[in-house]
Tab-separated table of C-alpha atoms in Angstrom:
chain	number	residue	atom	x	y	z
M	7	MET	CA	62.952	32.519	42.167
M	8	ILE	CA	64.273	32.553	38.566
M	9	LYS	CA	64.060	28.824	38.472
M	10	THR	CA	60.334	28.776	39.394
M	11	GLU	CA	59.789	31.298	36.602
M	12	LYS	CA	61.456	29.304	34.179
M	13	ILE	CA	59.558	25.914	34.987
M	14	GLU	CA	56.398	27.977	34.734
M	15	ARG	CA	57.251	29.233	31.402
M	16	ILE	CA	57.702	25.459	30.110
M	17	GLU	CA	54.323	24.395	31.542
M	18	LYS	CA	52.461	27.076	30.074
M	19	PRO	CA	53.809	28.526	26.987
M	20	LEU	CA	53.136	32.303	26.639
M	21	GLY	CA	50.543	33.377	24.335
M	22	GLY	CA	49.982	29.778	23.223
M	23	ILE	CA	46.340	29.870	23.057
M	24	PRO	CA	44.921	30.081	19.702
M	25	GLU	CA	42.491	33.151	19.008
M	26	PRO	CA	39.650	30.703	17.866
M	27	THR	CA	39.819	29.099	20.935
M	28	LEU	CA	39.985	32.126	23.159
M	29	ARG	CA	36.991	33.376	21.390
M	30	ARG	CA	35.112	30.286	22.375
M	31	LEU	CA	35.825	30.532	25.824
M	32	PRO	CA	33.391	33.127	26.599
M	33	LYS	CA	30.606	30.883	25.527
M	34	TYR	CA	31.952	28.232	27.915
M	35	ILE	CA	31.951	30.634	30.902
M	36	GLU	CA	28.405	31.873	30.185
M	37	LEU	CA	27.116	28.193	29.913
M	38	LEU	CA	28.866	27.111	33.134
M	39	THR	CA	27.734	30.216	35.103
M	40	ARG	CA	24.073	29.341	34.201
M	41	LEU	CA	24.674	25.638	35.075
M	42	LYS	CA	26.241	26.649	38.324
M	43	ALA	CA	23.220	28.747	39.097
M	44	THR	CA	21.382	25.348	38.737
M	45	ASN	CA	23.598	23.959	41.480
M	46	MET	CA	25.161	21.495	39.200
M	47	LYS	CA	28.558	20.401	40.611
M	48	PHE	CA	29.958	18.270	37.924
M	49	VAL	CA	29.945	18.788	34.119
M	50	SER	CA	31.275	16.654	30.982
M	51	SER	CA	32.913	18.069	27.910
M	52	ASN	CA	30.034	16.180	25.916
M	53	TYR	CA	27.227	17.789	27.585
M	54	VAL	CA	28.968	21.215	27.088
M	55	ALA	CA	29.377	20.126	23.241
M	56	GLU	CA	25.937	19.270	23.019
M	57	LYS	CA	24.440	22.517	24.804
M	58	LEU	CA	26.633	24.752	22.680
M	59	ASN	CA	26.066	22.742	19.454
M	60	LEU	CA	29.977	22.411	19.042
M	61	ASP	CA	32.376	19.416	18.092
M	62	PRO	CA	33.060	17.397	21.404
M	63	ILE	CA	36.683	16.725	20.679
M	64	GLN	CA	37.180	20.455	20.158
M	65	VAL	CA	35.335	21.315	23.492
M	66	ARG	CA	37.499	18.567	25.161
M	67	LYS	CA	40.807	20.339	23.739
M	68	ASP	CA	39.570	23.774	24.529
M	69	LEU	CA	38.728	22.800	27.955
M	70	ALA	CA	42.067	21.201	28.608
M	71	ILE	CA	43.614	24.448	28.160
M	72	SER	CA	42.376	25.597	31.445
M	73	GLY	CA	44.660	23.135	33.060
M	74	THR	CA	41.511	21.329	34.873
M	75	ILE	CA	41.151	17.708	34.602
M	76	GLY	CA	38.166	15.973	34.769
M	77	LYS	CA	37.227	13.027	36.912
M	78	PRO	CA	36.362	9.678	35.209
M	79	LYS	CA	32.349	9.323	34.878
M	80	LEU	CA	31.668	12.641	36.632
M	81	GLY	CA	33.465	15.033	34.581
M	82	PHE	CA	34.848	18.564	35.456
M	83	ASP	CA	34.265	19.988	38.785
M	84	LEU	CA	32.303	23.052	37.772
M	85	ASP	CA	33.467	25.486	40.106
M	86	ASP	CA	36.964	24.519	39.460
M	87	LEU	CA	36.410	24.840	35.730
M	88	LEU	CA	34.814	28.066	35.576
M	89	ALA	CA	37.389	29.516	37.770
M	90	ALA	CA	40.153	28.287	35.616
M	91	LEU	CA	38.554	29.611	32.644
M	92	ASN	CA	37.955	32.963	33.997
M	93	HIS	CA	41.813	33.200	34.792
M	94	THR	CA	42.601	32.092	31.383
M	95	LEU	CA	40.629	35.178	30.235
M	96	ASN	CA	42.101	37.235	33.073
M	97	TRP	CA	38.409	37.755	34.145
M	98	ASP	CA	39.139	37.233	37.901
M	99	ASN	CA	41.221	40.329	37.808
M	100	LEU	CA	39.199	43.715	37.964
M	101	HIS	CA	40.962	46.211	35.436
M	102	ASP	CA	40.525	49.771	35.626
M	103	ALA	CA	39.693	51.169	32.392
M	104	PHE	CA	39.093	54.602	30.396
M	105	LEU	CA	36.195	55.229	27.850
M	106	ILE	CA	36.969	58.047	25.511
M	107	GLY	CA	34.005	59.408	23.317
M	108	VAL	CA	31.035	59.624	25.195
M	109	GLY	CA	28.231	59.550	22.182
M	110	SER	CA	25.565	57.366	21.903
M	111	LEU	CA	27.576	54.313	21.860
M	112	GLY	CA	29.886	55.509	24.353
M	113	SER	CA	26.917	56.290	26.892
M	114	ALA	CA	25.649	53.090	26.138
M	115	LEU	CA	28.845	51.135	27.086
M	116	LEU	CA	29.164	53.639	30.350
M	117	GLY	CA	25.963	52.166	31.483
M	118	TYR	CA	26.495	48.318	30.689
M	119	LYS	CA	26.576	46.879	34.018
M	120	ASN	CA	27.815	43.489	33.026
M	121	PHE	CA	31.613	44.408	32.420
M	122	SER	CA	32.541	43.790	35.811
M	123	SER	CA	31.767	40.093	35.269
M	124	TYR	CA	34.603	40.440	32.516
M	125	GLY	CA	36.885	42.044	34.634
M	126	LEU	CA	36.388	45.467	33.495
M	127	ASN	CA	35.727	48.608	35.737
M	128	ILE	CA	35.320	51.810	33.686
M	129	VAL	CA	36.398	54.561	36.105
M	130	ALA	CA	36.066	57.526	33.870
M	131	GLY	CA	34.529	58.611	30.667
M	132	PHE	CA	36.425	61.303	28.522
M	133	ASP	CA	34.864	63.814	25.838
M	134	SER	CA	36.185	67.163	24.073
M	135	ASP	CA	32.423	68.550	23.991
M	136	GLN	CA	32.420	71.105	27.074
M	137	ARG	CA	28.740	70.334	27.437
M	138	LYS	CA	29.403	66.743	28.236
M	139	VAL	CA	32.303	67.320	30.724
M	140	GLY	CA	31.439	67.322	34.138
M	141	LYS	CA	28.355	65.302	33.700
M	142	VAL	CA	27.536	62.034	35.167
M	143	VAL	CA	26.334	59.257	32.639
M	144	ASN	CA	25.162	56.389	33.558
M	145	GLY	CA	26.835	56.535	37.082
M	146	ILE	CA	30.328	57.507	35.872
M	147	LYS	CA	31.925	60.819	35.523
M	148	VAL	CA	32.827	62.703	31.912
M	149	LEU	CA	36.174	64.323	32.061
M	150	PRO	CA	37.765	66.650	29.586
M	151	VAL	CA	39.837	64.888	26.695
M	152	SER	CA	42.601	67.320	27.604
M	153	LYS	CA	43.129	65.460	31.043
M	154	LEU	CA	43.354	62.046	29.366
M	155	GLU	CA	47.022	61.929	29.079
M	156	ASN	CA	47.823	63.230	32.563
M	157	MET	CA	45.165	60.778	33.973
M	158	ILE	CA	46.316	57.573	32.388
M	159	LYS	CA	49.857	58.293	33.557
M	160	ARG	CA	48.485	59.420	37.251
M	161	MET	CA	46.131	56.380	37.671
M	162	LYS	CA	48.325	53.770	35.711
M	163	ILE	CA	45.434	52.931	33.394
M	164	ASN	CA	46.197	50.307	31.119
M	165	ILE	CA	42.972	49.766	28.943
M	166	ALA	CA	40.797	52.023	27.027
M	167	ILE	CA	37.834	51.756	25.339
M	168	LEU	CA	37.670	54.003	22.502
M	169	THR	CA	34.247	55.228	21.010
M	170	VAL	CA	35.286	58.319	19.149
M	171	PRO	CA	34.146	59.127	15.652
M	172	SER	CA	36.436	57.308	13.221
M	173	GLU	CA	38.384	60.703	12.351
M	174	ASP	CA	39.461	61.300	15.777
M	175	ALA	CA	40.370	57.743	16.528
M	176	GLN	CA	44.020	57.319	15.122
M	177	GLU	CA	45.159	60.723	16.891
M	178	ILE	CA	43.650	59.860	20.347
M	179	ALA	CA	44.978	56.289	20.278
M	180	GLU	CA	48.466	57.672	19.704
M	181	GLU	CA	48.340	60.184	22.383
M	182	MET	CA	46.908	57.519	24.859
M	183	VAL	CA	49.875	54.945	23.858
M	184	GLU	CA	52.457	57.560	24.568
M	185	ALA	CA	50.689	58.182	28.081
M	186	GLY	CA	51.061	54.440	28.867
M	187	ILE	CA	47.813	52.527	27.520
M	188	LEU	CA	48.962	48.882	26.833
M	189	ALA	CA	45.316	47.666	25.218
M	190	ILE	CA	42.851	49.507	23.128
M	191	TRP	CA	39.251	47.951	22.535
M	192	ASN	CA	38.440	49.859	19.564
M	193	PHE	CA	34.569	50.661	18.479
M	194	ALA	CA	35.607	53.065	16.030
M	195	PRO	CA	34.876	51.420	12.490
M	196	THR	CA	38.569	52.403	11.476
M	197	HIS	CA	41.922	50.789	11.385
M	198	LEU	CA	44.513	52.147	13.908
M	199	LYS	CA	48.136	52.157	12.864
M	200	LEU	CA	50.080	51.825	16.362
M	201	PRO	CA	53.437	49.846	17.455
M	202	LYS	CA	53.319	46.252	17.460
M	203	ASP	CA	53.199	45.816	21.087
M	204	VAL	CA	50.079	47.913	21.714
M	205	ILE	CA	47.172	45.301	21.822
M	206	VAL	CA	44.313	46.416	19.855
M	207	GLU	CA	40.996	44.507	19.609
M	208	ASN	CA	38.253	45.670	17.320
M	209	ALA	CA	34.857	45.305	18.640
M	210	GLN	CA	33.761	44.822	14.750
M	211	LEU	CA	30.013	45.812	15.356
M	212	THR	CA	29.689	47.244	11.613
M	213	GLN	CA	31.377	44.251	10.328
M	214	SER	CA	29.261	42.024	12.199
M	215	LEU	CA	26.246	43.801	11.001
M	216	GLY	CA	27.285	43.947	7.482
M	217	VAL	CA	27.513	40.302	7.302
M	218	LEU	CA	23.964	39.977	8.604
M	219	THR	CA	22.448	42.721	6.378
M	220	HIS	CA	24.299	41.048	2.967
M	221	LYS	CA	23.166	37.474	3.776
M	222	LEU	CA	19.767	38.873	4.245
M	223	ALA	CA	19.805	40.549	0.951
M	224	GLU	CA	21.171	37.320	-0.840
M	225	LYS	CA	18.469	35.229	0.948
M	226	THR	CA	15.735	37.625	-0.110
M	227	LYS	CA	16.944	37.741	-3.775
M	228	LYS	CA	17.152	33.907	-3.788
M	229	GLU	CA	13.469	33.494	-2.411
M	230	LYS	CA	12.162	35.979	-5.329
M	231	MET	CA	14.134	33.935	-7.837
M	232	ILE	CA	12.504	30.847	-6.679
M	233	ILE	CA	8.913	32.428	-6.979
M	234	HIS	CA	10.003	34.023	-10.194
M	235	ASN	CA	11.266	30.887	-11.791
M	236	ASN	CA	8.191	28.676	-10.723
Q	16	MET	CA	11.739	38.038	-17.373
Q	17	ILE	CA	12.953	34.732	-16.657
Q	18	LYS	CA	15.917	34.991	-18.930
Q	19	THR	CA	17.261	38.206	-17.619
Q	20	GLU	CA	17.065	36.865	-14.091
Q	21	LYS	CA	19.116	33.995	-15.163
Q	22	ILE	CA	21.760	36.188	-16.759
Q	23	GLU	CA	22.049	37.834	-13.461
Q	24	ARG	CA	22.491	34.755	-11.747
Q	25	ILE	CA	25.616	33.977	-13.985
Q	26	GLU	CA	27.157	37.370	-13.626
Q	27	LYS	CA	26.791	37.533	-9.811
Q	28	PRO	CA	26.844	34.045	-8.352
Q	29	LEU	CA	24.674	34.309	-5.033
Q	30	GLY	CA	26.313	34.221	-1.602
Q	31	GLY	CA	29.582	33.997	-3.529
Q	32	ILE	CA	31.564	36.646	-1.270
Q	33	PRO	CA	33.574	34.788	1.419
Q	34	GLU	CA	33.088	36.163	4.976
Q	35	PRO	CA	36.460	37.683	5.633
Q	36	THR	CA	36.140	39.860	2.617
Q	37	LEU	CA	32.577	40.762	3.687
Q	38	ARG	CA	34.125	41.942	7.057
Q	39	ARG	CA	36.589	43.960	5.542
Q	40	LEU	CA	34.016	45.976	3.400
Q	41	PRO	CA	32.690	48.013	6.282
Q	42	LYS	CA	36.437	49.543	6.924
Q	43	TYR	CA	36.502	50.534	3.066
Q	44	ILE	CA	33.179	52.262	3.248
Q	45	GLU	CA	34.251	54.024	6.588
Q	46	LEU	CA	37.539	55.408	4.901
Q	47	LEU	CA	35.757	56.215	1.605
Q	48	THR	CA	33.106	58.074	3.519
Q	49	ARG	CA	35.687	60.122	5.106
Q	50	LEU	CA	37.707	60.580	1.954
Q	51	LYS	CA	34.443	61.810	0.102
Q	52	ALA	CA	33.880	64.329	2.960
Q	53	THR	CA	37.348	65.943	1.937
Q	54	ASN	CA	36.172	66.252	-1.920
Q	55	MET	CA	38.027	63.529	-3.037
Q	56	LYS	CA	36.660	62.378	-6.482
Q	57	PHE	CA	38.906	59.421	-7.220
Q	58	VAL	CA	40.953	56.444	-5.094
Q	59	SER	CA	43.122	53.937	-6.120
Q	60	SER	CA	43.177	50.592	-4.440
Q	61	ASN	CA	46.967	51.493	-3.339
Q	62	TYR	CA	46.001	54.081	-1.552
Q	63	VAL	CA	42.946	52.337	0.227
Q	64	ALA	CA	45.661	49.694	1.238
Q	65	GLU	CA	48.228	51.948	2.532
Q	66	LYS	CA	45.527	54.170	4.687
Q	67	LEU	CA	44.128	50.774	6.144
Q	68	ASN	CA	47.400	49.000	6.446
Q	69	LEU	CA	46.249	46.146	4.172
Q	70	ASP	CA	47.998	44.153	1.334
Q	71	PRO	CA	47.261	45.787	-1.823
Q	72	ILE	CA	46.623	42.824	-3.654
Q	73	GLN	CA	43.819	41.815	-1.080
Q	74	VAL	CA	42.407	45.156	-1.400
Q	75	ARG	CA	42.310	45.035	-5.303
Q	76	LYS	CA	40.483	41.775	-5.077
Q	77	ASP	CA	38.054	43.131	-2.483
Q	78	LEU	CA	37.046	46.027	-4.285
Q	79	ALA	CA	36.839	44.146	-7.732
Q	80	ILE	CA	33.878	42.442	-5.904
Q	81	SER	CA	31.655	45.343	-6.007
Q	82	GLY	CA	31.719	45.117	-9.805
Q	83	THR	CA	33.096	48.963	-10.172
Q	84	ILE	CA	36.154	49.055	-12.483
Q	85	GLY	CA	38.741	51.710	-11.914
Q	86	LYS	CA	39.996	54.023	-14.445
Q	87	PRO	CA	43.795	53.949	-15.480
Q	88	LYS	CA	45.997	56.001	-13.470
Q	89	LEU	CA	42.983	57.919	-11.640
Q	90	GLY	CA	41.628	54.903	-10.066
Q	91	PHE	CA	38.030	54.250	-8.815
Q	92	ASP	CA	35.411	56.954	-9.218
Q	93	LEU	CA	34.887	57.332	-5.461
Q	94	ASP	CA	31.038	57.892	-5.454
Q	95	ASP	CA	30.468	54.733	-7.591
Q	96	LEU	CA	32.741	52.729	-5.761
Q	97	LEU	CA	31.146	53.870	-2.240
Q	98	ALA	CA	27.607	53.257	-3.846
Q	99	ALA	CA	28.613	49.598	-5.050
Q	100	LEU	CA	30.171	48.555	-1.728
Q	101	ASN	CA	27.192	49.887	0.297
Q	102	HIS	CA	24.773	48.075	-2.275
Q	103	THR	CA	26.871	44.966	-1.666
Q	104	LEU	CA	26.488	45.100	2.191
Q	105	ASN	CA	22.642	46.100	1.566
Q	106	TRP	CA	23.287	49.365	3.309
Q	107	ASP	CA	21.712	51.275	0.594
Q	108	ASN	CA	18.178	50.047	1.954
Q	109	LEU	CA	17.056	50.859	5.077
Q	110	HIS	CA	15.478	47.680	6.947
Q	111	ASP	CA	13.248	48.122	9.791
Q	112	ALA	CA	14.302	46.008	12.938
Q	113	PHE	CA	12.939	45.226	16.514
Q	114	LEU	CA	14.859	45.135	19.318
Q	115	ILE	CA	14.285	42.832	22.233
Q	116	GLY	CA	15.505	43.196	25.691
Q	117	VAL	CA	15.628	46.942	26.735
Q	118	GLY	CA	18.374	46.110	29.410
Q	119	SER	CA	21.497	48.533	29.647
Q	120	LEU	CA	22.961	47.337	26.352
Q	121	GLY	CA	19.625	47.344	24.629
Q	122	SER	CA	19.190	50.798	25.686
Q	123	ALA	CA	22.225	51.871	24.550
Q	124	LEU	CA	21.633	50.633	20.983
Q	125	LEU	CA	18.295	52.059	20.854
Q	126	GLY	CA	20.294	55.299	21.318
Q	127	TYR	CA	22.744	54.841	18.707
Q	128	LYS	CA	22.216	57.046	15.883
Q	129	ASN	CA	24.356	55.838	13.510
Q	130	PHE	CA	22.762	52.429	12.712
Q	131	SER	CA	20.758	54.258	9.993
Q	132	SER	CA	24.328	54.581	8.081
Q	133	TYR	CA	24.358	50.905	8.286
Q	134	GLY	CA	20.857	50.417	6.714
Q	135	LEU	CA	19.105	49.507	10.042
Q	136	ASN	CA	16.005	51.339	11.276
Q	137	ILE	CA	14.854	50.230	15.017
Q	138	VAL	CA	11.069	50.932	15.171
Q	139	ALA	CA	10.435	49.410	18.462
Q	140	GLY	CA	11.750	47.785	21.406
Q	141	PHE	CA	10.521	44.978	23.586
Q	142	ASP	CA	10.477	43.977	27.175
Q	143	SER	CA	9.015	41.730	29.446
Q	144	ASP	CA	9.353	44.125	32.115
Q	145	GLN	CA	6.208	46.110	33.015
Q	146	ARG	CA	7.956	48.798	34.361
Q	147	LYS	CA	9.628	49.553	31.003
Q	148	VAL	CA	6.710	48.818	28.830
Q	149	GLY	CA	5.238	52.147	27.345
Q	150	LYS	CA	8.241	54.161	28.144
Q	151	VAL	CA	10.011	55.847	25.271
Q	152	VAL	CA	13.846	54.956	25.570
Q	153	ASN	CA	16.123	57.204	23.770
Q	154	GLY	CA	13.191	57.989	21.122
Q	155	ILE	CA	11.935	54.489	20.568
Q	156	LYS	CA	8.961	53.184	22.155
Q	157	VAL	CA	8.964	50.168	24.222
Q	158	LEU	CA	6.470	47.586	23.777
Q	159	PRO	CA	5.394	44.289	25.778
Q	160	VAL	CA	7.216	41.207	24.621
Q	161	SER	CA	3.773	39.525	24.702
Q	162	LYS	CA	3.177	41.287	21.433
Q	163	LEU	CA	6.202	40.651	19.793
Q	164	GLU	CA	4.935	37.799	17.559
Q	165	ASN	CA	1.924	39.564	16.429
Q	166	MET	CA	3.810	42.610	15.658
Q	167	ILE	CA	6.761	40.665	13.494
Q	168	LYS	CA	3.707	39.159	11.417
Q	169	ARG	CA	1.664	42.355	11.047
Q	170	MET	CA	4.738	44.691	10.239
Q	171	LYS	CA	6.763	41.811	8.240
Q	172	ILE	CA	9.853	42.685	10.223
Q	173	ASN	CA	12.856	40.643	8.817
Q	174	ILE	CA	15.202	41.658	11.349
Q	175	ALA	CA	15.631	41.286	15.197
Q	176	ILE	CA	18.545	42.443	17.576
Q	177	LEU	CA	18.706	40.272	20.562
Q	178	THR	CA	19.769	41.764	23.463
Q	179	VAL	CA	17.960	39.767	26.339
Q	180	PRO	CA	19.690	37.579	28.979
Q	181	SER	CA	21.285	34.325	27.882
Q	182	GLU	CA	18.834	32.267	29.709
Q	183	ASP	CA	15.938	33.654	27.637
Q	184	ALA	CA	17.675	34.207	24.321
Q	185	GLN	CA	16.836	30.653	23.037
Q	186	GLU	CA	13.194	30.643	23.683
Q	187	ILE	CA	12.559	34.087	22.296
Q	188	ALA	CA	14.570	33.694	19.037
Q	189	GLU	CA	12.297	30.394	18.458
Q	190	GLU	CA	9.282	32.235	18.799
Q	191	MET	CA	10.285	35.117	16.164
Q	192	VAL	CA	11.663	32.575	13.720
Q	193	GLU	CA	8.200	31.332	14.083
Q	194	ALA	CA	6.581	34.663	13.512
Q	195	GLY	CA	8.970	35.145	10.352
Q	196	ILE	CA	11.928	36.776	11.319
Q	197	LEU	CA	14.753	36.006	8.684
Q	198	ALA	CA	17.882	37.395	10.432
Q	199	ILE	CA	18.828	37.747	13.964
Q	200	TRP	CA	21.538	40.165	15.367
Q	201	ASN	CA	22.385	38.073	18.646
Q	202	PHE	CA	24.113	40.209	21.584
Q	203	ALA	CA	23.366	37.495	24.246
Q	204	PRO	CA	26.931	35.706	24.874
Q	205	THR	CA	25.264	32.170	24.081
Q	206	HIS	CA	24.728	29.876	21.083
Q	207	LEU	CA	21.406	29.978	19.479
Q	208	LYS	CA	20.226	26.593	18.077
Q	209	LEU	CA	18.052	27.502	15.017
Q	210	PRO	CA	16.752	26.091	11.564
Q	211	LYS	CA	19.749	26.373	9.199
Q	212	ASP	CA	18.219	29.061	6.796
Q	213	VAL	CA	17.812	31.544	9.722
Q	214	ILE	CA	20.797	34.155	9.470
Q	215	VAL	CA	22.090	34.387	13.030
Q	216	GLU	CA	25.207	36.866	13.247
Q	217	ASN	CA	26.921	37.001	16.759
Q	218	ALA	CA	28.122	40.400	17.917
Q	219	GLN	CA	30.832	38.878	20.092
Q	220	LEU	CA	31.325	41.561	22.383
Q	221	THR	CA	32.474	39.395	25.097
Q	222	GLN	CA	34.574	37.334	22.900
Q	223	SER	CA	36.365	40.312	21.600
Q	224	LEU	CA	36.895	41.473	25.265
Q	225	GLY	CA	38.037	38.059	26.338
Q	226	VAL	CA	41.079	38.245	23.640
Q	227	LEU	CA	41.954	41.452	24.827
Q	228	THR	CA	41.942	40.868	28.719
Q	229	HIS	CA	43.846	37.637	27.955
Q	230	LYS	CA	46.405	39.260	25.830
Q	231	LEU	CA	47.110	42.014	28.371
Q	232	ALA	CA	47.717	39.293	31.036
Q	233	GLU	CA	50.274	37.632	28.901
Q	234	LYS	CA	51.822	40.869	28.257
Q	235	THR	CA	52.028	42.008	31.835
Q	236	LYS	CA	53.334	38.574	32.770
Q	237	LYS	CA	56.068	38.509	30.069
Q	238	GLU	CA	57.151	42.016	31.235
Q	239	LYS	CA	57.263	40.890	34.963
Q	240	MET	CA	59.494	38.044	33.891
Q	241	ILE	CA	61.911	39.973	31.801
Q	242	ILE	CA	62.170	42.343	35.218
Q	243	HIS	CA	62.721	39.329	37.275
Q	244	ASN	CA	65.169	37.381	34.986
Q	245	ASN	CA	67.537	40.646	34.855
């Protein structure tokens, strides 16, 4: 048994996929899922590259990570490739998750039906506001945040979606880590200081919006200047 | 007049802020807003760096971009720095925006009260589903998507938030650009092919989630192996 494990280790180095590659995989999955719905059976990396406006060499390298091998002239078996990519992102398993902070963004996320395609199953919401506790928001029950630690332990929950106000984020995150949470999807626009082995992924909604509004200001300024100088 | 414009141009090169810096600015704004609420008047870049777990040299460089100059021993005037950073991201102006696609994520975003702090004012939602049209979702009216082009022109809207299914995203984006939209905040997990002068910022929710679930799988695998090998 130990031997097999070791061989597997050599074939697929742990944590070996660079993050920029990882971040492109959902785009491939999204495209392939749509192609599958049109009954396409095979797909080439060139075709994928063209559809997504990406460099064909990069796409070939990215898809190779899935371990699927394309057939000459036909390309990849679409079903196999899709399954392998979903497996790489761990989206072929459904993970139970808690959502903490049932405000406007939190409620919204509770109602987002597509998370299950991405391996995420939100089983409960938590809030400190007694008026929210006991309610069912978008089909999911809201529990008091005082029960959070206990419930994480009892239900062996690994993933938390954090949508509390920034000033509460650090404290709640620490509590959850102590109770056994392994990964936090952080929507609070604040930095979490946690032990290195805890996985923290920042949703970066405000960062994304900041880039957009800044670029828009620059663009408008530039255009005004052109009109001005003519 | 022309002279002044030119001097301004030299002082602040257009589009000169690197994207990684831009993406850190919302974190500074969030922290400074919280510090302001505690009545703090001055703040040093070292303090900011420590709070956000960032390199002090990087923070000093980032904050210098705002054009604010710190006072020796006291640091930055907090109000001035905050105003300057908000101005850099164009968050001190309120921009009217349309949201297209009032599904579960779209509805959620319509109800997100905090967008106004980030310069965004969603004035209407649009959907092709007749059952949604005419309704008020989270305080915002839903209009038929057939009126979208006309309304963009009439109301001179620059920003669109795109939350339609992936298969509809490209077509609607093209329509909107033709009608005069300058910037699209894209929540559809698909690539938009648009003219280069259109600002497209991808919200990358699924990319972010993919990184999280992949890392979790790797972590769990690693831990199982350690148990196995002992």
